[in-house]
mmCIF file of C-alpha atoms and ligand atoms in Angstrom:
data_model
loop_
_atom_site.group_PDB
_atom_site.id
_atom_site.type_symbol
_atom_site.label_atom_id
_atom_site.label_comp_id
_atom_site.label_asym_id
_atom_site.label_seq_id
_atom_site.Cartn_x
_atom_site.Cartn_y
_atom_site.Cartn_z
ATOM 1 C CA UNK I 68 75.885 119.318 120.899
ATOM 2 C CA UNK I 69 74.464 121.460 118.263
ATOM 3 C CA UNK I 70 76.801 122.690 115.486
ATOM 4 C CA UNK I 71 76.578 123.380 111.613
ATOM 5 C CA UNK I 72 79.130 120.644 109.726
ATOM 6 C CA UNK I 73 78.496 122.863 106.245
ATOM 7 C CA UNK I 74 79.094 125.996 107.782
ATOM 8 C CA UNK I 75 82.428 124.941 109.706
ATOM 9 C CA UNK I 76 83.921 123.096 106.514
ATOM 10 C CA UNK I 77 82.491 126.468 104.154
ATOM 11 C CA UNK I 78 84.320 129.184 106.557
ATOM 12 C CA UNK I 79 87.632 129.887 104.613
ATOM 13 C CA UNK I 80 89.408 133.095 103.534
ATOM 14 C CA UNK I 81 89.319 131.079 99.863
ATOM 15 C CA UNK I 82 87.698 132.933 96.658
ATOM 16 C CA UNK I 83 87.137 130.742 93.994
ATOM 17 C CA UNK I 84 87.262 131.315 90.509
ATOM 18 C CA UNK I 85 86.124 129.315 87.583
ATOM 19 C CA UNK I 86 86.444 125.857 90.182
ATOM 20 C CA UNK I 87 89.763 126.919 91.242
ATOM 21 C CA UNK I 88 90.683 127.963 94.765
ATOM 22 C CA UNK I 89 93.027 131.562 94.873
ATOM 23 C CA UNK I 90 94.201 132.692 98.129
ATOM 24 C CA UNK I 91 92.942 135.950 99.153
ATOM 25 C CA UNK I 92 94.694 138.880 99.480
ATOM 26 C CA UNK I 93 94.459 140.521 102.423
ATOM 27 C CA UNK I 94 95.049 144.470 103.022
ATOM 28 C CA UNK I 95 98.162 144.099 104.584
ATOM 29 C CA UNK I 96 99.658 142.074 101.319
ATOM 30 C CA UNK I 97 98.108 144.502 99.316
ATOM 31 C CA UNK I 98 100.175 147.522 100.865
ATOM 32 C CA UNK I 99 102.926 145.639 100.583
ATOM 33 C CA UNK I 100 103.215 144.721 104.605
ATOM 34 C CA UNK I 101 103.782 141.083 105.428
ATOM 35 C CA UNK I 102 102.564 140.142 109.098
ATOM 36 C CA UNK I 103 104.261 137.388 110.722
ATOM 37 C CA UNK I 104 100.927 135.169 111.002
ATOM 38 C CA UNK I 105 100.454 131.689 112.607
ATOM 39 C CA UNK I 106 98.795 128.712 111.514
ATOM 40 C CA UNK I 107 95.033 128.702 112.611
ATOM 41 C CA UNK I 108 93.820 125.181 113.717
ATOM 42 C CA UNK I 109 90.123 124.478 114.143
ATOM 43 C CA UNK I 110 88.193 121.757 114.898
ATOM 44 C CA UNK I 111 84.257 120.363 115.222
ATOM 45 C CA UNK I 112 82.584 117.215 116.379
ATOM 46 C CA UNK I 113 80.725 115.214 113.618
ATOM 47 C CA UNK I 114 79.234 112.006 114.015
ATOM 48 C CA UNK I 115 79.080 109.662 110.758
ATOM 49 C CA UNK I 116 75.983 107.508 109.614
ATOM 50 C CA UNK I 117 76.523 104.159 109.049
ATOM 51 C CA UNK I 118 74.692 102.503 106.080
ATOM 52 C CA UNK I 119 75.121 98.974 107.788
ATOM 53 C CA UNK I 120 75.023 97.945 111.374
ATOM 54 C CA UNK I 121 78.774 97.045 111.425
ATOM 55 C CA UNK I 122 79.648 93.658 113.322
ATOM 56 C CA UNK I 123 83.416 92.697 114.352
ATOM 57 C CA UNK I 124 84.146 89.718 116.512
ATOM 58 C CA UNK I 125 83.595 91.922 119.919
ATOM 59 C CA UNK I 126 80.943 94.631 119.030
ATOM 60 C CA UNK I 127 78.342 96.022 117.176
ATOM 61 C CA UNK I 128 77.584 100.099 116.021
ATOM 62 C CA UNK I 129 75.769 102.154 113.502
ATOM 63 C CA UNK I 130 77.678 105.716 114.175
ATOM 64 C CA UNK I 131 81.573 106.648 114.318
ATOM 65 C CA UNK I 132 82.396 109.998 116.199
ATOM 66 C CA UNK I 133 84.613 111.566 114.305
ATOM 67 C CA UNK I 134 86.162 115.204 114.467
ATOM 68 C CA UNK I 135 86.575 117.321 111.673
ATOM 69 C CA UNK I 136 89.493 119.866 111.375
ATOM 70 C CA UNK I 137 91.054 122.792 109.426
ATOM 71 C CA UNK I 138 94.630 124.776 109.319
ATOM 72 C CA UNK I 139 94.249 127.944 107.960
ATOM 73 C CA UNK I 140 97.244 129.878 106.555
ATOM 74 C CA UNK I 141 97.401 132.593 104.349
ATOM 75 C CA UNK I 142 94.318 132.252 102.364
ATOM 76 C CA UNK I 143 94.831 128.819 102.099
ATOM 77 C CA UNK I 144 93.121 125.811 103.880
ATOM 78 C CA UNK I 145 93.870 122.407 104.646
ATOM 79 C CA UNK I 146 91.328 120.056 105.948
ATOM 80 C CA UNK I 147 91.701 116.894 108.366
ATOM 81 C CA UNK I 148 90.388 114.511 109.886
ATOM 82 C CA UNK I 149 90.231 112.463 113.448
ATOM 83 C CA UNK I 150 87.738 109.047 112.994
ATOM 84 C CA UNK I 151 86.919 107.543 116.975
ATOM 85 C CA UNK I 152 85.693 104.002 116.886
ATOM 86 C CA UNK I 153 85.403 102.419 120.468
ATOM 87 C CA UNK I 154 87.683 100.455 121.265
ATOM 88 C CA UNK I 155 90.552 102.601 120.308
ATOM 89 C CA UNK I 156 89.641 104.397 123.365
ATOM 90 C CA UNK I 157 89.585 108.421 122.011
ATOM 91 C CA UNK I 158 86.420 110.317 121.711
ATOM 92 C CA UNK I 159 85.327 113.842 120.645
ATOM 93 C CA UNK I 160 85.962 114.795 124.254
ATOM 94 C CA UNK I 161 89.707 113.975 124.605
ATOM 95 C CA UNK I 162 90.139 115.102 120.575
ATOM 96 C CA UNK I 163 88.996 118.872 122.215
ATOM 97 C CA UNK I 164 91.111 118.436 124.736
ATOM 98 C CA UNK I 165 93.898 117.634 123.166
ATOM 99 C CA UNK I 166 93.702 120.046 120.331
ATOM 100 C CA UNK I 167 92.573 122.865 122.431
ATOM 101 C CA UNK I 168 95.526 122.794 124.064
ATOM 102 C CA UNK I 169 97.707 122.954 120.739
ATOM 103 C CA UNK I 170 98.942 126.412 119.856
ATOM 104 C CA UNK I 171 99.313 126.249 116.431
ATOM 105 C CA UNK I 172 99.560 129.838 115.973
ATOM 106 C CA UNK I 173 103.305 129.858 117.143
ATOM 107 C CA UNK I 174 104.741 128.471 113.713
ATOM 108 C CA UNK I 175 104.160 130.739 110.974
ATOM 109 C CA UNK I 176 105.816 128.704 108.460
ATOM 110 C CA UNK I 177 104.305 125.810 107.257
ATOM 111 C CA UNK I 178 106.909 123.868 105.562
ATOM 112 C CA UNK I 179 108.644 123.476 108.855
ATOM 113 C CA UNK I 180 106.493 120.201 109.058
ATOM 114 C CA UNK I 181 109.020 117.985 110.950
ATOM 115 C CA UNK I 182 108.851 120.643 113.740
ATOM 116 C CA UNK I 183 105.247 121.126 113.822
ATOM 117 C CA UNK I 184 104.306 117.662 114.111
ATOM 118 C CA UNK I 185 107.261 116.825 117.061
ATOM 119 C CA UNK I 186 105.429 119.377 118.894
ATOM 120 C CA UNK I 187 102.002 118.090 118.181
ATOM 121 C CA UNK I 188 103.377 114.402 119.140
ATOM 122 C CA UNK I 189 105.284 115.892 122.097
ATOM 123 C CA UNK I 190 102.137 117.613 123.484
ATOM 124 C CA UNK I 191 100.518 114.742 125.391
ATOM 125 C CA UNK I 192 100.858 110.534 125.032
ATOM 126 C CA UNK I 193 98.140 108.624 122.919
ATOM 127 C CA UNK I 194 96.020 110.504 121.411
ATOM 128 C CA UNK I 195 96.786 109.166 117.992
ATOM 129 C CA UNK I 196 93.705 110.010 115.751
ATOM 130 C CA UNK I 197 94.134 113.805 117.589
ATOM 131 C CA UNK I 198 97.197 113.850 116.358
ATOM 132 C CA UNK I 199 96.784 112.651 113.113
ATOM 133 C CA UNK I 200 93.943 115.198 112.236
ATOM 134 C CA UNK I 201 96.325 117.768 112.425
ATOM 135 C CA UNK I 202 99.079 115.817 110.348
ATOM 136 C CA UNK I 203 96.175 115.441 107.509
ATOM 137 C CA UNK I 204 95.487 119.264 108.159
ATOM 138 C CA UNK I 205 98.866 120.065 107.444
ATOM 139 C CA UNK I 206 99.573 117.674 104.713
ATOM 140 C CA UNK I 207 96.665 119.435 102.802
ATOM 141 C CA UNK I 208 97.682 122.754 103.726
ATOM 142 C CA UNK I 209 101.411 122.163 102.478
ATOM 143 C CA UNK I 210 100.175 120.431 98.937
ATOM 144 C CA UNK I 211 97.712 123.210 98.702
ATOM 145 C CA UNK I 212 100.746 125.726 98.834
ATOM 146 C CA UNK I 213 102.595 123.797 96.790
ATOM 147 C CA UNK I 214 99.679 123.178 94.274
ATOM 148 C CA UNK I 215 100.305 119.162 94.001
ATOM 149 C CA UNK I 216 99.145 116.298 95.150
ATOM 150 C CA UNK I 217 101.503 113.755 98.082
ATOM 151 C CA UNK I 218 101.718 111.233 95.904
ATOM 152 C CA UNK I 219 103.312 113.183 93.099
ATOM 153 C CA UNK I 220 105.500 115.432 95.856
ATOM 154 C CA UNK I 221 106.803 111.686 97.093
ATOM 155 C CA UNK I 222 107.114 110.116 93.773
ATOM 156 C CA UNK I 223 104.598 107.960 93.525
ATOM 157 C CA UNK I 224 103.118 106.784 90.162
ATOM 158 C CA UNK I 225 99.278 106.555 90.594
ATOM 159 C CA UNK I 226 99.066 103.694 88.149
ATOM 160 C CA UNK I 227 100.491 101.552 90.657
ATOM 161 C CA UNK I 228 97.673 101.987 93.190
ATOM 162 C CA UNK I 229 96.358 98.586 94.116
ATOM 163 C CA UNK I 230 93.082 97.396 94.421
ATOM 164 C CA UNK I 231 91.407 97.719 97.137
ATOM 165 C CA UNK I 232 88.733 95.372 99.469
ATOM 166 C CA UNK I 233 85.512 95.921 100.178
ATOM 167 C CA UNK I 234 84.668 94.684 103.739
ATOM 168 C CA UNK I 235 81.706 92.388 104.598
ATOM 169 C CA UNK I 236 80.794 92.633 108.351
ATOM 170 C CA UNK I 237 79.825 89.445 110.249
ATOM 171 C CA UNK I 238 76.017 88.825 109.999
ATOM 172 C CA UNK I 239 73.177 86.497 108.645
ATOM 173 C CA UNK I 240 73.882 84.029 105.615
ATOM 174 C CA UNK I 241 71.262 86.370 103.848
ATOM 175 C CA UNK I 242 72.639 90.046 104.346
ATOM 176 C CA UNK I 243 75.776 88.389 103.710
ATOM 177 C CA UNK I 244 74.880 87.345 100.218
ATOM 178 C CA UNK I 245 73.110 90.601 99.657
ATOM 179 C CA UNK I 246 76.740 92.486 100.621
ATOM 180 C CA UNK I 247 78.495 90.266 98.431
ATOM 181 C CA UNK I 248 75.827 91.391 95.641
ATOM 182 C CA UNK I 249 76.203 94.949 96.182
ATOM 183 C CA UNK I 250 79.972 94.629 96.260
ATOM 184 C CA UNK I 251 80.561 93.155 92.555
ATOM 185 C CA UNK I 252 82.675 96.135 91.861
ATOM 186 C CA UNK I 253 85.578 95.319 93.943
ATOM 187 C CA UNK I 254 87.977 92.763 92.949
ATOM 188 C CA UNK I 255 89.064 91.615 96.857
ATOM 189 C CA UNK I 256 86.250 91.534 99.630
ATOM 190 C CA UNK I 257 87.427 91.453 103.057
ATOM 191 C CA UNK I 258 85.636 88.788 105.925
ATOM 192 C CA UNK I 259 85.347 89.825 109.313
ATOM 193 C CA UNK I 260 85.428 86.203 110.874
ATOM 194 C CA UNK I 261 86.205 85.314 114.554
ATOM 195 C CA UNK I 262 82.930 84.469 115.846
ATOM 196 C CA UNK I 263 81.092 80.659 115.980
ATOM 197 C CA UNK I 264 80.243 81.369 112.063
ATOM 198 C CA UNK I 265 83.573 81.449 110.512
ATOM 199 C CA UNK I 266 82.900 78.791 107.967
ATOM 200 C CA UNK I 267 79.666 79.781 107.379
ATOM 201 C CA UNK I 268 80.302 82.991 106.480
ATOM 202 C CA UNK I 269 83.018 81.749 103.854
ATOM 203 C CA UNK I 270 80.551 79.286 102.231
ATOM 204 C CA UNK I 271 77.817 81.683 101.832
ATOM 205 C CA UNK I 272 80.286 84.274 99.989
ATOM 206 C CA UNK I 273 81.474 81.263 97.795
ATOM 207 C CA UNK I 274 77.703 80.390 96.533
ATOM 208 C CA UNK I 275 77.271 83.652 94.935
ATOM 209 C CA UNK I 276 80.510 84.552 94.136
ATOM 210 C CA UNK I 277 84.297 83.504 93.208
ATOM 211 C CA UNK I 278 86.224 86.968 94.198
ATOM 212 C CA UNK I 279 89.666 86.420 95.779
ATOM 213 C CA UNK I 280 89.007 87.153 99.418
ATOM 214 C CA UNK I 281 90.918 88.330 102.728
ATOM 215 C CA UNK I 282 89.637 87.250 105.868
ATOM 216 C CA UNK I 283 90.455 89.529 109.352
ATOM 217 C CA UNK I 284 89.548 87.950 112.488
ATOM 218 C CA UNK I 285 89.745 91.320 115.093
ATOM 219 C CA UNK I 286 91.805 88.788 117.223
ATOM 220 C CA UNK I 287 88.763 86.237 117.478
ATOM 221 C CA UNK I 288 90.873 82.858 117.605
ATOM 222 C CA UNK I 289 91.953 81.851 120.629
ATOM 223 C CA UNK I 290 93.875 78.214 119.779
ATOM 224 C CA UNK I 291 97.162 78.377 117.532
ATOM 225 C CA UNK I 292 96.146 74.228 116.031
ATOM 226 C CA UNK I 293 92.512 75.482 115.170
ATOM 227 C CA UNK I 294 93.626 78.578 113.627
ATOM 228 C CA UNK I 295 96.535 76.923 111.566
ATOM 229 C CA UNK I 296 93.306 74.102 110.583
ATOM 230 C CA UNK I 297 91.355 77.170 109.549
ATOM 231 C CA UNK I 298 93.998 78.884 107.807
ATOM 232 C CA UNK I 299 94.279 75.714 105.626
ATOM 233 C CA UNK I 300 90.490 75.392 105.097
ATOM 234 C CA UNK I 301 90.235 79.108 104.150
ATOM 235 C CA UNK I 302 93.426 78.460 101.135
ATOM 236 C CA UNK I 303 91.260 76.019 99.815
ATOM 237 C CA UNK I 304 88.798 78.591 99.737
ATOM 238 C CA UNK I 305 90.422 81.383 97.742
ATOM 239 C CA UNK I 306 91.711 82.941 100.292
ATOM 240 C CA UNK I 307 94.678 85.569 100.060
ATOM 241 C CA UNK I 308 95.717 86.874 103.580
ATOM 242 C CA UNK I 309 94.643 86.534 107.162
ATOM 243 C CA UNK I 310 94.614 89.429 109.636
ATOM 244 C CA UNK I 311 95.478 89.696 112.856
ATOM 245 C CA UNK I 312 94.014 86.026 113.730
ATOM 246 C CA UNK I 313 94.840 85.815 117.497
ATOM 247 C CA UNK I 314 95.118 88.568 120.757
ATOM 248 C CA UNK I 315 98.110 90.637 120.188
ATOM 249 C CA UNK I 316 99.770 89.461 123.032
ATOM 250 C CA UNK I 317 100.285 85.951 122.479
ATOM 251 C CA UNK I 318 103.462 86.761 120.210
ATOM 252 C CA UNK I 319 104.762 83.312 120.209
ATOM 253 C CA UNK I 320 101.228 81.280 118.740
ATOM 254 C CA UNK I 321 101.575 83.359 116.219
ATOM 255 C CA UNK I 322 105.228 83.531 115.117
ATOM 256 C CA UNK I 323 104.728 79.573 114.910
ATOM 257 C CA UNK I 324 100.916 80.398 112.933
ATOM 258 C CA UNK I 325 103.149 82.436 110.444
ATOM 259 C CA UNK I 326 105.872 80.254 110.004
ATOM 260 C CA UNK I 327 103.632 77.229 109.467
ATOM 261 C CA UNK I 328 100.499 78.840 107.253
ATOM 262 C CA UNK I 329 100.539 78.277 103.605
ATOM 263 C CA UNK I 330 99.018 82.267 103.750
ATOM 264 C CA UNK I 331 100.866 85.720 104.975
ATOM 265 C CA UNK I 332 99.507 87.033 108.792
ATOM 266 C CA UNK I 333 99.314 90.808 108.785
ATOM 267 C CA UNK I 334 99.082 92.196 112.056
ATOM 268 C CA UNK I 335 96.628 95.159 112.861
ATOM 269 C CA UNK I 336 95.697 95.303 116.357
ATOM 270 C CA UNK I 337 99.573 94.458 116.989
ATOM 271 C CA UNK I 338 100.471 97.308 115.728
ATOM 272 C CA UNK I 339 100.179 101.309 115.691
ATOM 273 C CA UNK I 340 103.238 103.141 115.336
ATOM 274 C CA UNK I 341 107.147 102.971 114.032
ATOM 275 C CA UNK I 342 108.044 101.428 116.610
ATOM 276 C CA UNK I 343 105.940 98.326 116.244
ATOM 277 C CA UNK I 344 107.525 97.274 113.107
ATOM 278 C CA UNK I 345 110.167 96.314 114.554
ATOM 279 C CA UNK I 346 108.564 93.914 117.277
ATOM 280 C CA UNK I 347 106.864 92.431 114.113
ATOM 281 C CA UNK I 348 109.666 91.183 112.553
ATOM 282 C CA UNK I 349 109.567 87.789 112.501
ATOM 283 C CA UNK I 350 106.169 87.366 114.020
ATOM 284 C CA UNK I 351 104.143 88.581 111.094
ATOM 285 C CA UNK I 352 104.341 88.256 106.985
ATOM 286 C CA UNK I 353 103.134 92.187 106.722
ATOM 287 C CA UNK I 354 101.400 94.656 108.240
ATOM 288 C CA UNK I 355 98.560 97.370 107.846
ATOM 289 C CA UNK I 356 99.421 100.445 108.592
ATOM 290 C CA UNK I 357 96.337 103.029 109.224
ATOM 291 C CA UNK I 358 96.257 106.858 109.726
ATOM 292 C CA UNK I 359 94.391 106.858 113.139
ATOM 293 C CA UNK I 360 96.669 104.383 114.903
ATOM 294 C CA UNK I 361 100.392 105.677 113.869
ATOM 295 C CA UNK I 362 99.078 109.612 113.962
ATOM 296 C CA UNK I 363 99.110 110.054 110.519
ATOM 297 C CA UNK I 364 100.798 110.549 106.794
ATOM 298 C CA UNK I 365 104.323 111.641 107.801
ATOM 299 C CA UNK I 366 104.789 108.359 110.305
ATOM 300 C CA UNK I 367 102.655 106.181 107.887
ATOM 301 C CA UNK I 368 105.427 106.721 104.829
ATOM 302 C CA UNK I 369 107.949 106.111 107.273
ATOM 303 C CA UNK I 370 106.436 102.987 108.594
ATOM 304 C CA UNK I 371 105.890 101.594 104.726
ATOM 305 C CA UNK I 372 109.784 102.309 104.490
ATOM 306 C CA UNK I 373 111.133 100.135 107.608
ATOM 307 C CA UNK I 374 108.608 97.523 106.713
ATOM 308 C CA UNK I 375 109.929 97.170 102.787
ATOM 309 C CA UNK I 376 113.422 97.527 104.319
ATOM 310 C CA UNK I 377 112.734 94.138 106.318
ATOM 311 C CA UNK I 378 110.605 92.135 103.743
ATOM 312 C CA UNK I 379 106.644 92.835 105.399
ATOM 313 C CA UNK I 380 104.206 93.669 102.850
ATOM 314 C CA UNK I 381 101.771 96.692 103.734
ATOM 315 C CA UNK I 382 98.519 97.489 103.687
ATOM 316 C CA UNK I 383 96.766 100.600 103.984
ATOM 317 C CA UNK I 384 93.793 100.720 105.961
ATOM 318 C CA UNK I 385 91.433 102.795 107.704
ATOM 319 C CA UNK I 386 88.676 102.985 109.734
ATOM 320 C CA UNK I 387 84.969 104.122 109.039
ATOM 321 C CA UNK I 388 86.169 107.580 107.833
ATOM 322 C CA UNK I 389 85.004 110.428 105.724
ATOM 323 C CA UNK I 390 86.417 111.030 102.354
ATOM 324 C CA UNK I 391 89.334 112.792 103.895
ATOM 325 C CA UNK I 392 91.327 110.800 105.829
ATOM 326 C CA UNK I 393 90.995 108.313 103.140
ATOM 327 C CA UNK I 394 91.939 110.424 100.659
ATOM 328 C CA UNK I 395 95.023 111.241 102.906
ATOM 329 C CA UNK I 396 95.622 107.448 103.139
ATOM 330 C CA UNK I 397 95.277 106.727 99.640
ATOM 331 C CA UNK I 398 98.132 109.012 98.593
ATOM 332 C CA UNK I 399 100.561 106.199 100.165
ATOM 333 C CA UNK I 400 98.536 103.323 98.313
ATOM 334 C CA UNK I 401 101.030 103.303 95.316
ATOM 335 C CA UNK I 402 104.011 101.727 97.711
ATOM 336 C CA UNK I 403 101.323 99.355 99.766
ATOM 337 C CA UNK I 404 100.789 95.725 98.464
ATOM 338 C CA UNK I 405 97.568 96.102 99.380
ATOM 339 C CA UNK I 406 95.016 98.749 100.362
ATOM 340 C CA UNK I 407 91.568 98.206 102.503
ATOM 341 C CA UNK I 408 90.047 101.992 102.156
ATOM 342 C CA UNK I 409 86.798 101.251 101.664
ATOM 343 C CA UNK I 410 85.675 103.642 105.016
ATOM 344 C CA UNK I 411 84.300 106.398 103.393
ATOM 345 C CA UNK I 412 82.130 103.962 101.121
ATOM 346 C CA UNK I 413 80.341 102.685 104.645
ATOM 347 C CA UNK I 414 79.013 105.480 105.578
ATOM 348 C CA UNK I 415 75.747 108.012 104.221
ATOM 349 C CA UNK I 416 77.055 111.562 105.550
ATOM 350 C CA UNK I 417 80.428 112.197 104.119
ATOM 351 C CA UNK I 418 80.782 115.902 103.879
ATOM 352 C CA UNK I 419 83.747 115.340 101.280
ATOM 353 C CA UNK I 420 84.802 114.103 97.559
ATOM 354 C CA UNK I 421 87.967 112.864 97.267
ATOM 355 C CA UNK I 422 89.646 109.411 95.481
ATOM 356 C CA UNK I 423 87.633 107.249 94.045
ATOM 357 C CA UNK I 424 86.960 103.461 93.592
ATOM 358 C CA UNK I 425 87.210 102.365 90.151
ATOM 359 C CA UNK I 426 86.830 98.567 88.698
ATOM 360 C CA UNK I 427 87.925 98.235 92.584
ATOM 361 C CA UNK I 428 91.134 100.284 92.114
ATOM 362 C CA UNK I 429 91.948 102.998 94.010
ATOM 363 C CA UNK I 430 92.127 105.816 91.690
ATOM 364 C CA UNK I 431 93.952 109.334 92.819
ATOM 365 C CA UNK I 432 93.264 112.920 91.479
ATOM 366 C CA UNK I 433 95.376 115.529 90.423
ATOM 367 C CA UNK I 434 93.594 117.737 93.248
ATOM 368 C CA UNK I 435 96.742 119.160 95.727
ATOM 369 C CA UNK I 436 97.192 118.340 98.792
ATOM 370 C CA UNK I 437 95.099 114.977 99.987
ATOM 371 C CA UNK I 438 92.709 115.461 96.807
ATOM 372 C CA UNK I 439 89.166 116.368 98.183
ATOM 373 C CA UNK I 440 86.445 118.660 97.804
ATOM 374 C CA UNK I 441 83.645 119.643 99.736
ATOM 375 C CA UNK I 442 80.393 117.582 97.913
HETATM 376 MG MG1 MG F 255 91.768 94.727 111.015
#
């Protein structure tokens, strides 16, 4: 599939001056006529480099597919962002699909975001990281019109962004400690367990280093008494949270793991969109809420709500993603208990700058809409 990244991300109706972006006028503004114009969606395949071969309890990669994508709306340009692992089951070929047969064009008001985005959702099932490339899109668009960041048009105070982890795939007790190394920024690291290694993998961590630690196990234990044993091992260890420790399905092991761990169980796999929370209740202490699963920023706030409104903590995730759907993410961060948005950090090709990691906090920027630029 041959296609130029720069060149797609680069083709906007945006002059800039002195670093800032100034919508262009067009002829028609300039005589005075205003045409009724749609929003103009675009979108390109790009595949993202991995800087470490990336181990969970069930596979093994060194690329994400991703697809890039841009709304376009009176000079203005907001970018987004669909990020394809596996085993979520979307690829580049059903993201085309899907947002090929979008017409975009038909609302020529921006704002009217709740409308927009029913449509979107209402075009076709699934297609959740589809769907939640054009929410980013939008966002960006919108706080690019508005000339302010989401966290500041919801509220939020960016001091109270938490820190976030840094994950450590599962792999040999030496690239282990050599991860742990690299990682001394961050002040939580994150432990993919659920493989024969689980205790090894913890006791190499702890010989080079102290930091509080979460462990997610990708569903990996299969027995509720030697996952409640492990949970108890792990406390002993320093260990905050577990994720997700057994299948999804087996709701009742792990309403009893929950009420009988001495740590909170956050689903993931569990859950994708609003509707979960509710079948969480009472089976999980929190839950992390990512961008690709729940189709993106506008059903992501709402999710953090109902899940404060019944006592679950939150954390906000992602997967291996460029700079801009973290970015997106990381505008909710202030209202999560947690955040695990390391994605963009895992990865060698990302076309975008956006928030950064500092002393292991995420750290926003004044920048409107989701806060990137193209690096
Ligand atoms: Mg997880």
């Amino acid at each position: 599939m041959a296609y130029n990244r720069r060149s797609f991300i680069k083709t906007t109706t945006i002059f800039t001056f002195g670093g800032l972006a100034v919508p262009q006028l067009t002829n028609a503004k300039m005589k005075g006529i205003l045409p009724k114009q749609g929003l103009k969606l675009s979108f390109e395949p790009y595949n993202l480099q991995l800087k470490h071969v990336f181990t969970l309890a069930n596979s093994s990669r060194t690329t994400t597919p991703v697809m890039l994508t841009k709304i376009e709306f009176d000079g203005f340009t907001g970018y987004g962002e669909a990020s394809m692992p596996p085993y979520l089951g979307e690829t580049q070929k059903t993201a085309a699909k899907f947002l090929s047969g979008l017409n975009l064009e038909q609302f020529t008001d921006p704002f009217r975001m709740d409308e927009i985005l029913e449509y979107v959702d209402n075009k076709a099932p699934q297609n959740n990281a589809a769907k939640a490339s054009v929410d980013i899109a939008l966002h960006d668009l919108v706080g690019k019109i508005i000339g302010q960041p989401w966290y500041k048009i919801w509220g939020f105070s960016s001091e109270n962004t938490p820190v976030t982890s840094f994950t450590i795939g599962i792999d040999s007790r030496e690239v282990v400690i050599e991860k742990v190394k690299e990682a001394a920024e961050f002040k939580i690291l994150k432990v993919k367990l659920g493989r024969e290694n689980d205790k090894n993998m913890i006791e190499a961590i702890r010989s080079v280093s102290d930091v509080p630690l979460c462990v997610d196990v990708n569903q990996g234990w299969k027995d509720k008494n030697m996952a409640l044993d492990m949970i108890f091992w792990l406390k002993e260890k320093g260990i905050e949270f577990v994720e997700q420790p057994m299948p999804k399905e087996l709701t009742n092991e792990i309403a009893w793991l929950t009420e009988n761990s001495p740590l909170p169980i956050i689903a993931d796999e569990a859950i994708q969109r609003l509707p979960d929370v509710k079948k969480t209740i009472g089976i999980y202490s929190g839950i992390n809420i990512k961008l690709m699963k729940c189709t993106g920023m506008r059903e992501a706030h709402k999710m953090v709500n109902l899940a404060h409104a019944n006592q679950m903590k939150v954390m906000i995730g992602c997967m291996t993603e460029t700079s801009c759907a973290v970015s997106a993410a990381a505008q909710l961060s202030p209202m999560a208990e947690w955040a695990d948005l390391d994605g963009n950090l895992l990865i060698s090709n990302d076309p975008y700058s956006g928030i950064k990691i500092v002393n292991g906090k995420v750290t926003l920027n004044n920048n409107p809409g989701i806060g990137i630029s193209i690096s």
